[in-house]
Structure formats: C-alpha cells, structure tokens
Amino acid sequence: MKLLLDTHILLWAAGQPERLSQSARNLLTSRENSLIFSAASIWEIVIKLGLGRKDFKVDPYRLRKELVAHGYAELPVTAEHALRVGSLPPLHKDPFDRILLAQARSEGLVLLTTDSAVAQYGDSVVVV
C-alpha cells in the first residue's frame, strides 16, 4: 500500500515515534507499504514553526533530508492537486489536510492520519 503521511504522523514518525499508535507503527514498518510525504507538509511545518507553534519545533531542512535518506518518497504539489481540492465537499476546513487528501485521491494513495474529521471523506483515508 502507498501511504501518504499527514503532517503530525510525519513529525511523530521522525522524532516522537512513541506518540504513534501501534496500528500506525505497524503500517509504517511493514515492508509491503511505501511511505510518502508531501511538500505541503514541509510547507505547513515551515509556516507553523514561523508562527511559534510548539508542536512544530523541528528543522524542516533536516527533516526533509532525513526522510529522503530513510527511503520516504517526496510528493510535490501540482496544479492538478490544487484543482482537486475544489471537488472536495466542505467537511473539513484545514487547507493542509485538504491538499493532502486531494493528493492522495489524485495519486491513488492512502492518507494516513490521526484526524477523525478527515475520516469523514471515507475512501483514501485511514485513521490511526
């Protein structure tokens, strides 16, 4: 399975794995799964770090470098992804979660998240 990690799962996998549920750890460590991070997550981290959010205290340059070094694939944000956001019903307002969902749907990926509000979108989402 190709898993697109939402930003919190990405941060926890990289620096606080104890915060991950057992089901998340199982999915992340299974050799059958490909792990993918979005440029949108790095963008979110940069923005929230600049705003002083305590839960986003990470060096985004180092994070990206380490993710790539550990075999995570990077997914850029394309115009197609941005356009796909427009077809999503307004069930969730967070623009970063919405672009991640649009990317997952566009690319045939499963979005791995802890946000139950994102789960309202049904397919393409696994809440852990």
mmCIF file of C-alpha atoms in Angstrom:
data_model
loop_
_atom_site.group_PDB
_atom_site.id
_atom_site.type_symbol
_atom_site.label_atom_id
_atom_site.label_comp_id
_atom_site.label_asym_id
_atom_site.label_seq_id
_atom_site.Cartn_x
_atom_site.Cartn_y
_atom_site.Cartn_z
ATOM 1 C CA MET A 1 0.000 0.000 0.000
ATOM 2 C CA LYS A 2 1.232 3.511 -0.799
ATOM 3 C CA LEU A 3 0.798 5.671 2.298
ATOM 4 C CA LEU A 4 0.801 9.464 2.266
ATOM 5 C CA LEU A 5 1.539 10.568 5.824
ATOM 6 C CA ASP A 6 -0.237 13.572 7.249
ATOM 7 C CA THR A 7 1.956 16.154 8.922
ATOM 8 C CA HIS A 8 1.548 15.015 12.526
ATOM 9 C CA ILE A 9 2.236 11.378 11.693
ATOM 10 C CA LEU A 10 5.251 12.502 9.708
ATOM 11 C CA LEU A 11 6.579 14.528 12.659
ATOM 12 C CA TRP A 12 5.925 11.742 15.125
ATOM 13 C CA ALA A 13 7.497 9.079 12.904
ATOM 14 C CA ALA A 14 10.616 11.222 12.526
ATOM 15 C CA GLY A 15 11.048 12.446 16.077
ATOM 16 C CA GLN A 16 8.492 11.085 18.538
ATOM 17 C CA PRO A 17 7.608 7.534 17.488
ATOM 18 C CA GLU A 18 6.227 6.808 20.959
ATOM 19 C CA ARG A 19 3.290 9.086 20.085
ATOM 20 C CA LEU A 20 2.246 6.800 17.233
ATOM 21 C CA SER A 21 -0.445 4.210 17.838
ATOM 22 C CA GLN A 22 0.501 0.572 17.448
ATOM 23 C CA SER A 23 -1.548 0.368 14.250
ATOM 24 C CA ALA A 24 0.361 3.372 12.833
ATOM 25 C CA ARG A 25 3.703 1.768 13.754
ATOM 26 C CA ASN A 26 2.655 -1.469 12.102
ATOM 27 C CA LEU A 27 1.735 0.324 8.868
ATOM 28 C CA LEU A 28 4.924 2.393 8.868
ATOM 29 C CA THR A 29 7.215 -0.570 9.445
ATOM 30 C CA SER A 30 5.574 -3.027 7.069
ATOM 31 C CA ARG A 31 7.829 -3.724 4.095
ATOM 32 C CA GLU A 32 4.703 -4.024 1.958
ATOM 33 C CA ASN A 33 3.992 -0.292 2.333
ATOM 34 C CA SER A 34 5.629 2.635 0.551
ATOM 35 C CA LEU A 35 5.916 5.782 2.670
ATOM 36 C CA ILE A 36 5.357 9.162 1.068
ATOM 37 C CA PHE A 37 5.499 12.715 2.385
ATOM 38 C CA SER A 38 4.071 15.775 0.704
ATOM 39 C CA ALA A 39 5.789 19.075 0.009
ATOM 40 C CA ALA A 40 2.605 20.511 1.568
ATOM 41 C CA SER A 41 3.587 19.009 4.929
ATOM 42 C CA ILE A 42 7.006 20.648 4.785
ATOM 43 C CA TRP A 43 5.264 23.912 3.882
ATOM 44 C CA GLU A 44 2.887 23.502 6.843
ATOM 45 C CA ILE A 45 5.816 22.870 9.190
ATOM 46 C CA VAL A 46 7.658 25.971 7.946
ATOM 47 C CA ILE A 47 4.558 28.149 8.388
ATOM 48 C CA LYS A 48 3.647 26.841 11.837
ATOM 49 C CA LEU A 49 7.262 26.939 13.012
ATOM 50 C CA GLY A 50 7.319 30.608 11.983
ATOM 51 C CA LEU A 51 4.150 31.187 13.990
ATOM 52 C CA GLY A 52 5.821 29.746 17.085
ATOM 53 C CA ARG A 53 3.708 26.587 17.351
ATOM 54 C CA LYS A 54 5.348 24.375 19.993
ATOM 55 C CA ASP A 55 4.207 21.161 18.307
ATOM 56 C CA PHE A 56 6.138 22.090 15.147
ATOM 57 C CA LYS A 57 9.627 22.536 16.644
ATOM 58 C CA VAL A 58 11.696 20.791 14.018
ATOM 59 C CA ASP A 59 14.310 21.831 11.477
ATOM 60 C CA PRO A 60 12.393 21.379 8.201
ATOM 61 C CA TYR A 61 15.607 21.152 6.152
ATOM 62 C CA ARG A 62 16.936 18.335 8.310
ATOM 63 C CA LEU A 63 13.539 16.624 8.416
ATOM 64 C CA ARG A 64 13.300 16.524 4.611
ATOM 65 C CA LYS A 65 16.890 15.289 4.279
ATOM 66 C CA GLU A 66 16.344 12.507 6.834
ATOM 67 C CA LEU A 67 13.028 11.419 5.313
ATOM 68 C CA VAL A 68 14.610 11.056 1.884
ATOM 69 C CA ALA A 69 17.648 9.281 3.389
ATOM 70 C CA HIS A 70 15.308 6.776 5.068
ATOM 71 C CA GLY A 71 13.512 5.911 1.853
ATOM 72 C CA TYR A 72 10.434 8.129 2.044
ATOM 73 C CA ALA A 73 9.301 9.395 -1.349
ATOM 74 C CA GLU A 74 8.574 13.097 -1.756
ATOM 75 C CA LEU A 75 5.359 14.162 -3.467
ATOM 76 C CA PRO A 76 5.308 17.675 -4.955
ATOM 77 C CA VAL A 77 2.124 19.735 -5.044
ATOM 78 C CA THR A 78 0.847 20.115 -8.597
ATOM 79 C CA ALA A 79 -1.839 22.241 -10.188
ATOM 80 C CA GLU A 80 -3.917 19.067 -10.600
ATOM 81 C CA HIS A 81 -3.767 18.542 -6.831
ATOM 82 C CA ALA A 82 -4.805 22.140 -6.200
ATOM 83 C CA LEU A 83 -7.727 21.823 -8.614
ATOM 84 C CA ARG A 84 -8.819 18.568 -6.960
ATOM 85 C CA VAL A 85 -9.299 20.440 -3.672
ATOM 86 C CA GLY A 86 -12.224 22.217 -5.333
ATOM 87 C CA SER A 87 -14.071 18.938 -5.779
ATOM 88 C CA LEU A 88 -13.914 18.039 -2.076
ATOM 89 C CA PRO A 89 -17.052 18.630 -0.038
ATOM 90 C CA PRO A 90 -16.503 21.167 2.777
ATOM 91 C CA LEU A 91 -16.345 18.576 5.549
ATOM 92 C CA HIS A 92 -13.019 19.815 6.878
ATOM 93 C CA LYS A 93 -11.639 23.352 6.730
ATOM 94 C CA ASP A 94 -7.875 22.849 7.236
ATOM 95 C CA PRO A 95 -6.222 23.709 3.901
ATOM 96 C CA PHE A 96 -3.232 21.444 4.532
ATOM 97 C CA ASP A 97 -5.409 18.427 5.254
ATOM 98 C CA ARG A 98 -7.496 19.210 2.189
ATOM 99 C CA ILE A 99 -4.490 19.348 -0.139
ATOM 100 C CA LEU A 100 -3.141 16.108 1.339
ATOM 101 C CA LEU A 101 -6.483 14.432 0.714
ATOM 102 C CA ALA A 102 -6.600 15.806 -2.829
ATOM 103 C CA GLN A 103 -3.091 14.486 -3.436
ATOM 104 C CA ALA A 104 -3.998 11.061 -2.078
ATOM 105 C CA ARG A 105 -7.050 10.830 -4.297
ATOM 106 C CA SER A 106 -5.234 12.141 -7.384
ATOM 107 C CA GLU A 107 -2.298 9.772 -6.976
ATOM 108 C CA GLY A 108 -4.135 6.650 -5.786
ATOM 109 C CA LEU A 109 -2.591 6.856 -2.304
ATOM 110 C CA VAL A 110 -3.983 6.221 1.161
ATOM 111 C CA LEU A 111 -3.788 9.219 3.504
ATOM 112 C CA LEU A 112 -2.661 8.085 6.942
ATOM 113 C CA THR A 113 -3.936 10.487 9.621
ATOM 114 C CA THR A 114 -4.902 10.810 13.255
ATOM 115 C CA ASP A 115 -7.590 13.369 12.442
ATOM 116 C CA SER A 116 -11.041 11.808 12.677
ATOM 117 C CA ALA A 117 -12.532 14.832 10.869
ATOM 118 C CA VAL A 118 -10.560 13.838 7.751
ATOM 119 C CA ALA A 119 -12.045 10.339 8.047
ATOM 120 C CA GLN A 120 -15.396 11.830 7.017
ATOM 121 C CA TYR A 121 -14.101 11.734 3.443
ATOM 122 C CA GLY A 122 -14.194 7.944 3.538
ATOM 123 C CA ASP A 123 -12.109 6.316 0.854
ATOM 124 C CA SER A 124 -8.424 7.153 0.582
ATOM 125 C CA VAL A 125 -8.177 7.763 4.357
ATOM 126 C CA VAL A 126 -7.005 5.548 7.208
ATOM 127 C CA VAL A 127 -7.230 6.941 10.739
ATOM 128 C CA VAL A 128 -4.722 5.518 13.208
#
